C-alpha cells in the first residue's frame, strides 16, 4: 500500500474506531491526527510527482496535504477539551469524532485525487460531513446555518460536476481510454487539442461551482453562518481546510483550460471574483457583532486575495497564492481556537460579551492579538509576506488593480484591528465560567502562530523549494 | 448517432425533452404532492434515458446507472418526500399563488439561455452531444430556479434533485464517461435526500412548518 493510500485509509479506519470507542475518543483522535501528519511529511520526503491509479501527488497537492495534517492535528488537540463544553450527549460526541476523521479522509482524498470525478465526490462527501457537524447543536440558528450551507453548496457542487462532465466531453475525441478522460494530468496534456468552446464552458461551471464552496463573492452567503453556528473545531477546519480543497478544484480546472492557447484567459474571472470578495468583505467586516462571523467574513476576504493571486498567475502570483493559503489556514484556525475558548469563558460569542481578553487571560488574549494582527496583513506573520508579494506582482503586471487591492486590504485590516482592540484590549468583561485557557487551547494557537512567523521570516529551504515547485505546477 | 432521423438520436432527444417538460410541470405546480409525483416521473424518465444510452453505446454500466435512478429517484426518494409532505398541516401543502406565472416565464428564459451558452460553445461536438448538453443544462437551471422561487423546504429538496437529474442526464450522454462518477453521484443523492429529510423533520418539530422563511428570525446577528 502506498503512502497516499494509507493517508486516506488511516482517518477512515480512525473514524470507525472512534465511533466504536467513545471513551478514549478524544485522545485517539489526537493520535490518529498525529499519525496522519507523520504520513503527510513522509509523502513530502518521497519523489514528486508521484502517481498511482487515481491518486497523484504533486508539489501543489502535497503542500496542501502537509498543511491539512498540521491544521488537523491542532484541531484534534483543541477539541480534546473543547468538545466537553459543547454539552453534547454521548451519541453526538461519538458522531462528532467519527465525522471529524471522516472529513479528514475525504479532504486528503480530494487533495490527492488525480481523477476529477473522485475529487468531486470527495469534496461533496466532506461537505456532507461538515453540514451534519454544523447542525449538531440543533438550535434554530444552527439548523438555519446547516440548511443554507447544504442547499447553497449542494447547488454549487452540482454546477462543478457539470463542468467536469463538459471537460470529459471535450476530451472524448482525444482520449480513447474512458478513465483517463477525468484525469487532471491527462486532460492538461490534451487540452491544446480540445475544443476551446467546451473548455471555456467547463471553466465557467467549475469556477461558479467550486467558487461557491471556496466562499467567493457572490456565492459566499453560506460561509459566515456555517462558521458561526457549528462547534468551534468545525469552523477551524471549514476555514483551514475545506476552502483550500475547493480552491484546488478551481486551480486544476484553470490549469487545464489555460493550456489551450485559444481559450478565454481564465485568470480574469478569478481576479474579478477575488476583487469583489476582498472589497465586500472589507466593508462588511466593520459591521460584525458576532466574533465568529467576523472571522468567517475574514475568510472570504483572504480567499479573495488568494483568488486574485492565482488569477494573476505566473511564478510570483502563484507563489503568493500558495503562501497565502498556508498563512491563512494556520492563522484562521488559531483565531477560531482562541475565539472559541474565549466565547466559552465569557459565556457567549457576541463581541460585546468578549472584551479585555489580554488582561483577564494574558496567554489567550495576546495570542489572539497576534493572530488578528497577522490576519490584518501586518508583520511578522506570513500573510504580510504573501500580500506584499502579490502587491509587487500586481504593480508589475496589472498596476490598475493595485487601487482596489490596496483599498480592500486597508479597509479590512483596519476593521480587524478595530475588532481586535474591542476583543482583547480595554477593560475585561466578566467571566461566565471562570477558569484557565488550558494548554489544549494555547498549544495549537501558539504553534500555528510560530509556524506562520517562520513562514514569513525564515522559510526553511525544503519548504521554500516545495512552495516554488507547487507554484510551477500551476504554470 | 448522427442527427435527426436516426432512431438512437430521436429517442435520446425525446427522453431528454420529456424530462425538460416535466421540469416545467414542476415549476408550475402549486401543490407539494403533485410536485413530488412529477419528480418521480422525471426520475423514471432519467432511468429510461440511461437504459437507452446503455443500449446505444453498448455500455452495460449505464444499465446500472439507470437502475439506481429508477430505484432511488423514481421510487424511494419520492416515497420518503411524500410521507414527509403527508405529515404537514393542509395549508402548508400548497404554495402561495402568484409566483407561478413569473416562474414559468423565467424558466423559458433560462432554457433559451442554456441554448445560447451551449450551442456556440460546442460547434465541433456531435449534434447529440450538443442537444443533450443544452437540455441537461436547461433542466439543471430549472431546478435552480425552483430552489430560488419556492419557499417550502420540500420544494428546495425537489429542486436539488432536479439539478442532479440534469447532471446525470449530461453524464450518461457523454460516451465513455467513467462509471465511478455516476455511481457515486447516485449514491450521494440518497445521502443528500436523507439529510434533507432529517432537516425537514427537525424543522417541522421545532417550528411546525416546512418554510425556511421562519428561520430568518433566528439568524445569528440579532436581527
Tab-separated table of N, CA and C in Angstrom, chain A residues 54 115-118 120-121 124-125 128 131-132 135 137-144 146-148 150-152 154-155 157-159 161-166 168-169 172 177-182 195-199 201 205 225 229 287-290 293-294 297 350, chain B residues 117-118 120-125 129-130 133-134 136-137 140-141 144 147 152-154 156-157 160 163-164 166-168 170-171 173-181 184-185 188-189 191-193 195-196 199-200 202-203 206-207 212 215-216 218-223:
chain	number	residue	atom	x	y	z
A	54	UNK	N	-5.744	6.267	-9.478
A	54	UNK	CA	-6.482	7.528	-9.463
A	54	UNK	C	-5.815	8.593	-8.607
A	115	UNK	N	-8.150	12.002	-10.467
A	115	UNK	CA	-9.407	11.885	-11.194
A	115	UNK	C	-10.367	12.968	-10.693
A	116	UNK	N	-10.785	13.849	-11.605
A	116	UNK	CA	-11.629	14.976	-11.177
A	116	UNK	C	-12.967	14.492	-10.625
A	117	UNK	N	-13.459	13.359	-11.152
A	117	UNK	CA	-14.720	12.815	-10.652
A	117	UNK	C	-14.596	12.415	-9.192
A	118	UNK	N	-13.484	11.744	-8.865
A	118	UNK	CA	-13.290	11.315	-7.483
A	118	UNK	C	-13.066	12.523	-6.584
A	120	UNK	N	-14.375	15.366	-6.989
A	120	UNK	CA	-15.697	15.951	-6.776
A	120	UNK	C	-16.453	15.192	-5.699
A	121	UNK	N	-16.426	13.841	-5.814
A	121	UNK	CA	-17.132	13.025	-4.833
A	121	UNK	C	-16.573	13.290	-3.438
A	124	UNK	N	-17.743	16.653	-2.130
A	124	UNK	CA	-19.159	16.587	-1.747
A	124	UNK	C	-19.334	15.815	-0.440
A	125	UNK	N	-18.609	14.676	-0.312
A	125	UNK	CA	-18.737	13.889	0.916
A	125	UNK	C	-18.227	14.691	2.113
A	128	UNK	N	-20.876	17.104	3.112
A	128	UNK	CA	-21.984	16.499	3.844
A	128	UNK	C	-21.595	16.266	5.306
A	131	UNK	N	-21.791	19.590	6.981
A	131	UNK	CA	-23.173	20.043	7.182
A	131	UNK	C	-23.741	19.409	8.450
A	132	UNK	N	-23.495	18.098	8.588
A	132	UNK	CA	-24.035	17.410	9.763
A	132	UNK	C	-23.408	17.938	11.044
A	135	UNK	N	-24.827	21.387	12.008
A	135	UNK	CA	-26.174	21.329	12.580
A	135	UNK	C	-26.247	20.591	13.902
A	137	UNK	N	-25.690	21.236	16.975
A	137	UNK	CA	-26.280	21.843	18.171
A	137	UNK	C	-27.796	21.778	18.159
A	138	UNK	N	-28.370	21.640	16.973
A	138	UNK	CA	-29.820	21.543	16.785
A	138	UNK	C	-30.579	22.757	17.324
A	139	UNK	N	-29.917	23.870	17.501
A	139	UNK	CA	-30.643	25.098	17.829
A	139	UNK	C	-31.202	25.645	16.516
A	140	UNK	N	-32.230	26.503	16.584
A	140	UNK	CA	-32.764	27.060	15.332
A	140	UNK	C	-31.686	27.705	14.471
A	141	UNK	N	-30.767	28.457	15.110
A	141	UNK	CA	-29.742	29.133	14.314
A	141	UNK	C	-28.809	28.114	13.660
A	142	UNK	N	-28.498	27.030	14.377
A	142	UNK	CA	-27.609	26.008	13.803
A	142	UNK	C	-28.293	25.311	12.633
A	143	UNK	N	-29.596	25.048	12.772
A	143	UNK	CA	-30.318	24.387	11.676
A	143	UNK	C	-30.381	25.309	10.461
A	144	UNK	N	-30.636	26.597	10.707
A	144	UNK	CA	-30.679	27.560	9.589
A	144	UNK	C	-29.323	27.588	8.867
A	146	UNK	N	-26.960	25.250	8.851
A	146	UNK	CA	-26.675	23.995	8.167
A	146	UNK	C	-27.523	23.874	6.907
A	147	UNK	N	-28.773	24.333	6.988
A	147	UNK	CA	-29.664	24.247	5.827
A	147	UNK	C	-29.138	25.104	4.668
A	148	UNK	N	-28.732	26.315	5.009
A	148	UNK	CA	-28.220	27.225	3.992
A	148	UNK	C	-26.939	26.652	3.360
A	150	UNK	N	-26.062	23.541	3.234
A	150	UNK	CA	-26.404	22.354	2.464
A	150	UNK	C	-27.006	22.712	1.110
A	151	UNK	N	-27.969	23.641	1.104
A	151	UNK	CA	-28.659	23.976	-0.140
A	151	UNK	C	-27.720	24.714	-1.101
A	152	UNK	N	-27.003	25.725	-0.593
A	152	UNK	CA	-26.136	26.515	-1.488
A	152	UNK	C	-24.967	25.691	-2.013
A	154	UNK	N	-24.838	22.432	-2.120
A	154	UNK	CA	-25.367	21.353	-2.961
A	154	UNK	C	-25.545	21.856	-4.391
A	155	UNK	N	-26.061	23.070	-4.516
A	155	UNK	CA	-26.243	23.665	-5.825
A	155	UNK	C	-24.878	23.933	-6.476
A	157	UNK	N	-21.929	22.576	-5.910
A	157	UNK	CA	-21.152	21.386	-6.243
A	157	UNK	C	-21.759	20.689	-7.467
A	158	UNK	N	-23.086	20.843	-7.641
A	158	UNK	CA	-23.717	20.271	-8.836
A	158	UNK	C	-23.196	20.977	-10.088
A	159	UNK	N	-23.068	22.296	-10.008
A	159	UNK	CA	-22.547	23.036	-11.158
A	159	UNK	C	-21.115	22.592	-11.476
A	161	UNK	N	-19.843	19.663	-11.004
A	161	UNK	CA	-19.870	18.367	-11.695
A	161	UNK	C	-20.224	18.553	-13.167
A	162	UNK	N	-21.131	19.505	-13.430
A	162	UNK	CA	-21.475	19.760	-14.831
A	162	UNK	C	-20.217	20.197	-15.591
A	163	UNK	N	-19.431	21.055	-14.969
A	163	UNK	CA	-18.179	21.480	-15.595
A	163	UNK	C	-17.254	20.306	-15.863
A	164	UNK	N	-17.188	19.370	-14.911
A	164	UNK	CA	-16.311	18.200	-15.087
A	164	UNK	C	-16.814	17.335	-16.240
A	165	UNK	N	-18.145	17.192	-16.336
A	165	UNK	CA	-18.706	16.397	-17.436
A	165	UNK	C	-18.370	17.046	-18.783
A	166	UNK	N	-18.467	18.367	-18.821
A	166	UNK	CA	-18.140	19.062	-20.080
A	166	UNK	C	-16.664	18.861	-20.431
A	168	UNK	N	-14.912	16.214	-19.712
A	168	UNK	CA	-14.804	14.849	-20.244
A	168	UNK	C	-15.278	14.811	-21.689
A	169	UNK	N	-16.323	15.588	-21.988
A	169	UNK	CA	-16.839	15.635	-23.360
A	169	UNK	C	-15.788	16.240	-24.291
A	172	UNK	N	-13.134	13.654	-24.981
A	172	UNK	CA	-13.534	12.372	-25.572
A	172	UNK	C	-12.847	12.050	-26.902
A	177	UNK	N	-9.200	6.058	-23.929
A	177	UNK	CA	-9.453	5.292	-22.713
A	177	UNK	C	-10.346	6.094	-21.758
A	178	UNK	N	-11.511	5.522	-21.424
A	178	UNK	CA	-12.527	6.255	-20.669
A	178	UNK	C	-12.024	6.860	-19.378
A	179	UNK	N	-11.318	6.062	-18.558
A	179	UNK	CA	-10.941	6.545	-17.232
A	179	UNK	C	-10.048	7.778	-17.291
A	180	UNK	N	-9.266	7.858	-18.365
A	180	UNK	CA	-8.324	8.975	-18.453
A	180	UNK	C	-9.031	10.300	-18.716
A	181	UNK	N	-10.288	10.212	-19.170
A	181	UNK	CA	-10.987	11.447	-19.533
A	181	UNK	C	-11.257	12.346	-18.343
A	182	UNK	N	-11.140	11.792	-17.155
A	182	UNK	CA	-11.323	12.640	-15.986
A	182	UNK	C	-10.012	12.871	-15.252
A	195	UNK	N	-11.526	21.253	-27.945
A	195	UNK	CA	-12.249	22.398	-28.494
A	195	UNK	C	-12.324	23.532	-27.469
A	196	UNK	N	-11.872	24.733	-27.809
A	196	UNK	CA	-11.811	25.809	-26.806
A	196	UNK	C	-13.176	26.193	-26.246
A	197	UNK	N	-14.232	26.107	-27.089
A	197	UNK	CA	-15.569	26.478	-26.602
A	197	UNK	C	-15.986	25.618	-25.423
A	198	UNK	N	-15.736	24.310	-25.533
A	198	UNK	CA	-16.111	23.403	-24.444
A	198	UNK	C	-15.272	23.678	-23.202
A	199	UNK	N	-13.989	23.966	-23.412
A	199	UNK	CA	-13.123	24.246	-22.260
A	199	UNK	C	-13.604	25.494	-21.520
A	201	UNK	N	-16.636	26.736	-21.490
A	201	UNK	CA	-17.902	26.412	-20.824
A	201	UNK	C	-17.618	25.665	-19.526
A	205	UNK	N	-18.377	26.769	-15.290
A	205	UNK	CA	-19.111	25.971	-14.307
A	205	UNK	C	-18.219	25.548	-13.141
A	225	UNK	N	-22.467	32.090	8.347
A	225	UNK	CA	-23.380	31.381	9.244
A	225	UNK	C	-22.829	30.019	9.632
A	229	UNK	N	-22.187	28.970	13.652
A	229	UNK	CA	-23.159	28.175	14.396
A	229	UNK	C	-22.698	26.768	14.730
A	287	UNK	N	-19.103	45.808	10.244
A	287	UNK	CA	-20.439	45.780	10.846
A	287	UNK	C	-20.708	44.526	11.674
A	288	UNK	N	-19.683	43.713	11.910
A	288	UNK	CA	-19.940	42.453	12.609
A	288	UNK	C	-20.126	42.664	14.106
A	289	UNK	N	-21.108	41.942	14.658
A	289	UNK	CA	-21.295	41.989	16.106
A	289	UNK	C	-21.024	40.623	16.725
A	290	UNK	N	-20.845	39.624	15.863
A	290	UNK	CA	-20.618	38.258	16.331
A	290	UNK	C	-19.169	37.894	15.972
A	293	UNK	N	-18.628	35.182	13.271
A	293	UNK	CA	-18.979	35.670	11.936
A	293	UNK	C	-17.910	36.609	11.403
A	294	UNK	N	-17.313	37.384	12.307
A	294	UNK	CA	-16.231	38.276	11.900
A	294	UNK	C	-15.137	37.469	11.206
A	297	UNK	N	-16.173	36.148	7.790
A	297	UNK	CA	-16.024	37.156	6.728
A	297	UNK	C	-14.564	37.375	6.383
A	350	UNK	N	-20.933	36.956	21.181
A	350	UNK	CA	-21.154	38.325	20.719
A	350	UNK	C	-19.959	39.173	21.105
B	117	UNK	N	-25.822	29.466	-24.507
B	117	UNK	CA	-24.498	29.210	-23.944
B	117	UNK	C	-23.862	27.978	-24.583
B	118	UNK	N	-24.663	26.904	-24.703
B	118	UNK	CA	-24.072	25.615	-25.089
B	118	UNK	C	-23.835	25.531	-26.596
B	120	UNK	N	-23.191	27.620	-29.204
B	120	UNK	CA	-21.991	28.167	-29.842
B	120	UNK	C	-20.712	27.552	-29.294
B	121	UNK	N	-20.760	27.066	-28.036
B	121	UNK	CA	-19.537	26.549	-27.429
B	121	UNK	C	-19.180	25.169	-27.936
B	122	UNK	N	-20.151	24.483	-28.569
B	122	UNK	CA	-19.910	23.079	-28.889
B	122	UNK	C	-20.013	22.829	-30.388
B	123	UNK	N	-19.540	23.752	-31.184
B	123	UNK	CA	-19.706	23.599	-32.632
B	123	UNK	C	-19.021	22.344	-33.158
B	124	UNK	N	-17.911	21.961	-32.530
B	124	UNK	CA	-17.177	20.806	-33.026
B	124	UNK	C	-17.736	19.478	-32.544
B	125	UNK	N	-18.485	19.496	-31.426
B	125	UNK	CA	-19.013	18.247	-30.888
B	125	UNK	C	-20.174	17.775	-31.746
B	129	UNK	N	-24.477	15.356	-28.705
B	129	UNK	CA	-23.830	15.902	-27.508
B	129	UNK	C	-24.323	17.321	-27.272
B	130	UNK	N	-24.480	18.060	-28.357
B	130	UNK	CA	-24.872	19.462	-28.236
B	130	UNK	C	-26.279	19.589	-27.652
B	133	UNK	N	-26.482	18.184	-24.050
B	133	UNK	CA	-25.873	19.068	-23.069
B	133	UNK	C	-26.770	20.275	-22.796
B	134	UNK	N	-27.356	20.830	-23.854
B	134	UNK	CA	-28.186	22.019	-23.614
B	134	UNK	C	-29.460	21.635	-22.877
B	136	UNK	N	-29.684	19.121	-20.722
B	136	UNK	CA	-29.275	18.853	-19.348
B	136	UNK	C	-29.069	20.157	-18.586
B	137	UNK	N	-28.450	21.122	-19.248
B	137	UNK	CA	-28.223	22.409	-18.581
B	137	UNK	C	-29.546	23.101	-18.299
B	140	UNK	N	-31.065	21.546	-15.303
B	140	UNK	CA	-30.298	21.982	-14.139
B	140	UNK	C	-30.728	23.392	-13.713
B	141	UNK	N	-30.865	24.283	-14.694
B	141	UNK	CA	-31.223	25.668	-14.360
B	141	UNK	C	-32.661	25.759	-13.840
B	144	UNK	N	-32.569	24.920	-10.311
B	144	UNK	CA	-32.042	26.046	-9.534
B	144	UNK	C	-33.125	27.107	-9.351
B	147	UNK	N	-35.444	26.214	-6.665
B	147	UNK	CA	-34.899	26.444	-5.333
B	147	UNK	C	-34.968	27.912	-4.943
B	152	UNK	N	-41.024	26.426	0.341
B	152	UNK	CA	-41.082	25.212	1.152
B	152	UNK	C	-39.762	24.447	1.073
B	153	UNK	N	-39.329	23.908	2.198
B	153	UNK	CA	-38.082	23.143	2.235
B	153	UNK	C	-38.173	21.912	1.334
B	154	UNK	N	-39.375	21.314	1.266
B	154	UNK	CA	-39.533	20.134	0.409
B	154	UNK	C	-39.326	20.507	-1.055
B	156	UNK	N	-37.411	22.832	-2.067
B	156	UNK	CA	-35.961	23.002	-2.249
B	156	UNK	C	-35.291	21.667	-2.521
B	157	UNK	N	-35.713	20.658	-1.766
B	157	UNK	CA	-35.142	19.325	-1.984
B	157	UNK	C	-35.479	18.854	-3.396
B	160	UNK	N	-33.220	20.529	-5.826
B	160	UNK	CA	-31.871	19.972	-5.807
B	160	UNK	C	-31.834	18.643	-6.565
B	163	UNK	N	-31.826	19.230	-10.222
B	163	UNK	CA	-30.473	19.576	-10.663
B	163	UNK	C	-29.651	18.300	-10.865
B	164	UNK	N	-29.740	17.392	-9.890
B	164	UNK	CA	-28.989	16.131	-10.005
B	164	UNK	C	-29.448	15.334	-11.220
B	166	UNK	N	-30.573	16.528	-14.022
B	166	UNK	CA	-29.954	17.151	-15.194
B	166	UNK	C	-28.504	16.714	-15.339
B	167	UNK	N	-27.807	16.636	-14.209
B	167	UNK	CA	-26.390	16.233	-14.238
B	167	UNK	C	-26.213	14.817	-14.748
B	168	UNK	N	-27.040	13.912	-14.222
B	168	UNK	CA	-26.888	12.511	-14.634
B	168	UNK	C	-27.237	12.374	-16.116
B	170	UNK	N	-26.688	14.588	-18.372
B	170	UNK	CA	-25.499	15.024	-19.104
B	170	UNK	C	-24.427	13.930	-19.078
B	171	UNK	N	-24.262	13.297	-17.912
B	171	UNK	CA	-23.188	12.304	-17.768
B	171	UNK	C	-23.436	11.081	-18.633
B	173	UNK	N	-25.019	10.949	-21.346
B	173	UNK	CA	-24.960	11.299	-22.768
B	173	UNK	C	-23.545	11.332	-23.316
B	174	UNK	N	-22.540	11.470	-22.421
B	174	UNK	CA	-21.154	11.522	-22.884
B	174	UNK	C	-20.638	10.100	-23.017
B	175	UNK	N	-20.341	9.677	-24.236
B	175	UNK	CA	-19.903	8.302	-24.447
B	175	UNK	C	-18.585	8.062	-23.723
B	176	UNK	N	-18.510	6.945	-22.991
B	176	UNK	CA	-17.253	6.577	-22.358
B	176	UNK	C	-16.963	7.295	-21.056
B	177	UNK	N	-17.978	7.968	-20.501
B	177	UNK	CA	-17.789	8.614	-19.199
B	177	UNK	C	-17.541	7.524	-18.158
B	178	UNK	N	-16.477	7.675	-17.359
B	178	UNK	CA	-16.197	6.620	-16.384
B	178	UNK	C	-17.363	6.414	-15.425
B	179	UNK	N	-17.564	5.189	-15.047
B	179	UNK	CA	-18.723	4.784	-14.244
B	179	UNK	C	-18.729	5.404	-12.860
B	180	UNK	N	-17.550	5.590	-12.351
B	180	UNK	CA	-17.451	5.919	-10.933
B	180	UNK	C	-18.279	7.149	-10.561
B	181	UNK	N	-18.286	8.127	-11.414
B	181	UNK	CA	-18.990	9.361	-11.069
B	181	UNK	C	-20.482	9.117	-10.972
B	184	UNK	N	-21.289	7.113	-7.823
B	184	UNK	CA	-21.133	7.884	-6.600
B	184	UNK	C	-22.196	8.957	-6.516
B	185	UNK	N	-22.466	9.585	-7.662
B	185	UNK	CA	-23.484	10.637	-7.650
B	185	UNK	C	-24.821	10.034	-7.234
B	188	UNK	N	-24.686	9.342	-3.579
B	188	UNK	CA	-24.698	10.558	-2.768
B	188	UNK	C	-26.070	11.207	-2.742
B	189	UNK	N	-26.788	11.073	-3.852
B	189	UNK	CA	-28.126	11.659	-3.880
B	189	UNK	C	-28.965	11.104	-2.741
B	191	UNK	N	-27.901	10.020	0.126
B	191	UNK	CA	-27.460	10.644	1.373
B	191	UNK	C	-28.016	12.052	1.467
B	192	UNK	N	-27.927	12.744	0.347
B	192	UNK	CA	-28.408	14.125	0.309
B	192	UNK	C	-29.884	14.182	0.695
B	193	UNK	N	-30.668	13.304	0.082
B	193	UNK	CA	-32.097	13.317	0.367
B	193	UNK	C	-32.338	12.948	1.824
B	195	UNK	N	-30.382	13.492	4.374
B	195	UNK	CA	-30.083	14.628	5.238
B	195	UNK	C	-31.192	15.668	5.133
B	196	UNK	N	-31.627	15.909	3.909
B	196	UNK	CA	-32.688	16.891	3.709
B	196	UNK	C	-33.913	16.476	4.498
B	199	UNK	N	-33.414	17.167	8.159
B	199	UNK	CA	-33.543	18.588	8.488
B	199	UNK	C	-34.991	19.037	8.433
B	200	UNK	N	-35.674	18.579	7.402
B	200	UNK	CA	-37.070	18.980	7.269
B	200	UNK	C	-37.841	18.530	8.509
B	202	UNK	N	-36.640	17.915	11.517
B	202	UNK	CA	-36.260	18.710	12.691
B	202	UNK	C	-36.924	20.075	12.667
B	203	UNK	N	-36.930	20.675	11.479
B	203	UNK	CA	-37.523	21.990	11.384
B	203	UNK	C	-38.997	21.940	11.713
B	206	UNK	N	-39.587	21.696	15.341
B	206	UNK	CA	-39.300	22.905	16.122
B	206	UNK	C	-40.242	24.044	15.784
B	207	UNK	N	-40.629	24.128	14.526
B	207	UNK	CA	-41.403	25.321	14.139
B	207	UNK	C	-42.766	24.969	13.575
B	212	UNK	N	-38.583	27.550	5.336
B	212	UNK	CA	-37.336	28.047	5.917
B	212	UNK	C	-37.399	29.532	6.224
B	215	UNK	N	-37.135	30.641	9.654
B	215	UNK	CA	-35.830	30.574	10.299
B	215	UNK	C	-35.114	31.917	10.244
B	216	UNK	N	-35.575	32.791	9.355
B	216	UNK	CA	-34.847	34.037	9.169
B	216	UNK	C	-34.643	34.774	10.477
B	218	UNK	N	-34.042	33.657	13.165
B	218	UNK	CA	-33.023	33.033	14.005
B	218	UNK	C	-31.619	33.299	13.508
B	219	UNK	N	-31.500	34.154	12.525
B	219	UNK	CA	-30.152	34.462	12.059
B	219	UNK	C	-29.361	35.087	13.190
B	220	UNK	N	-28.064	34.740	13.190
B	220	UNK	CA	-27.271	34.978	14.371
B	220	UNK	C	-27.121	36.406	14.855
B	221	UNK	N	-27.111	37.408	14.001
B	221	UNK	CA	-26.648	38.697	14.480
B	221	UNK	C	-27.762	39.540	15.076
B	222	UNK	N	-28.704	38.872	15.711
B	222	UNK	CA	-29.708	39.582	16.493
B	222	UNK	C	-30.615	40.470	15.674
B	223	UNK	N	-31.019	39.968	14.498
B	223	UNK	CA	-31.932	40.776	13.696
B	223	UNK	C	-33.297	40.812	14.354
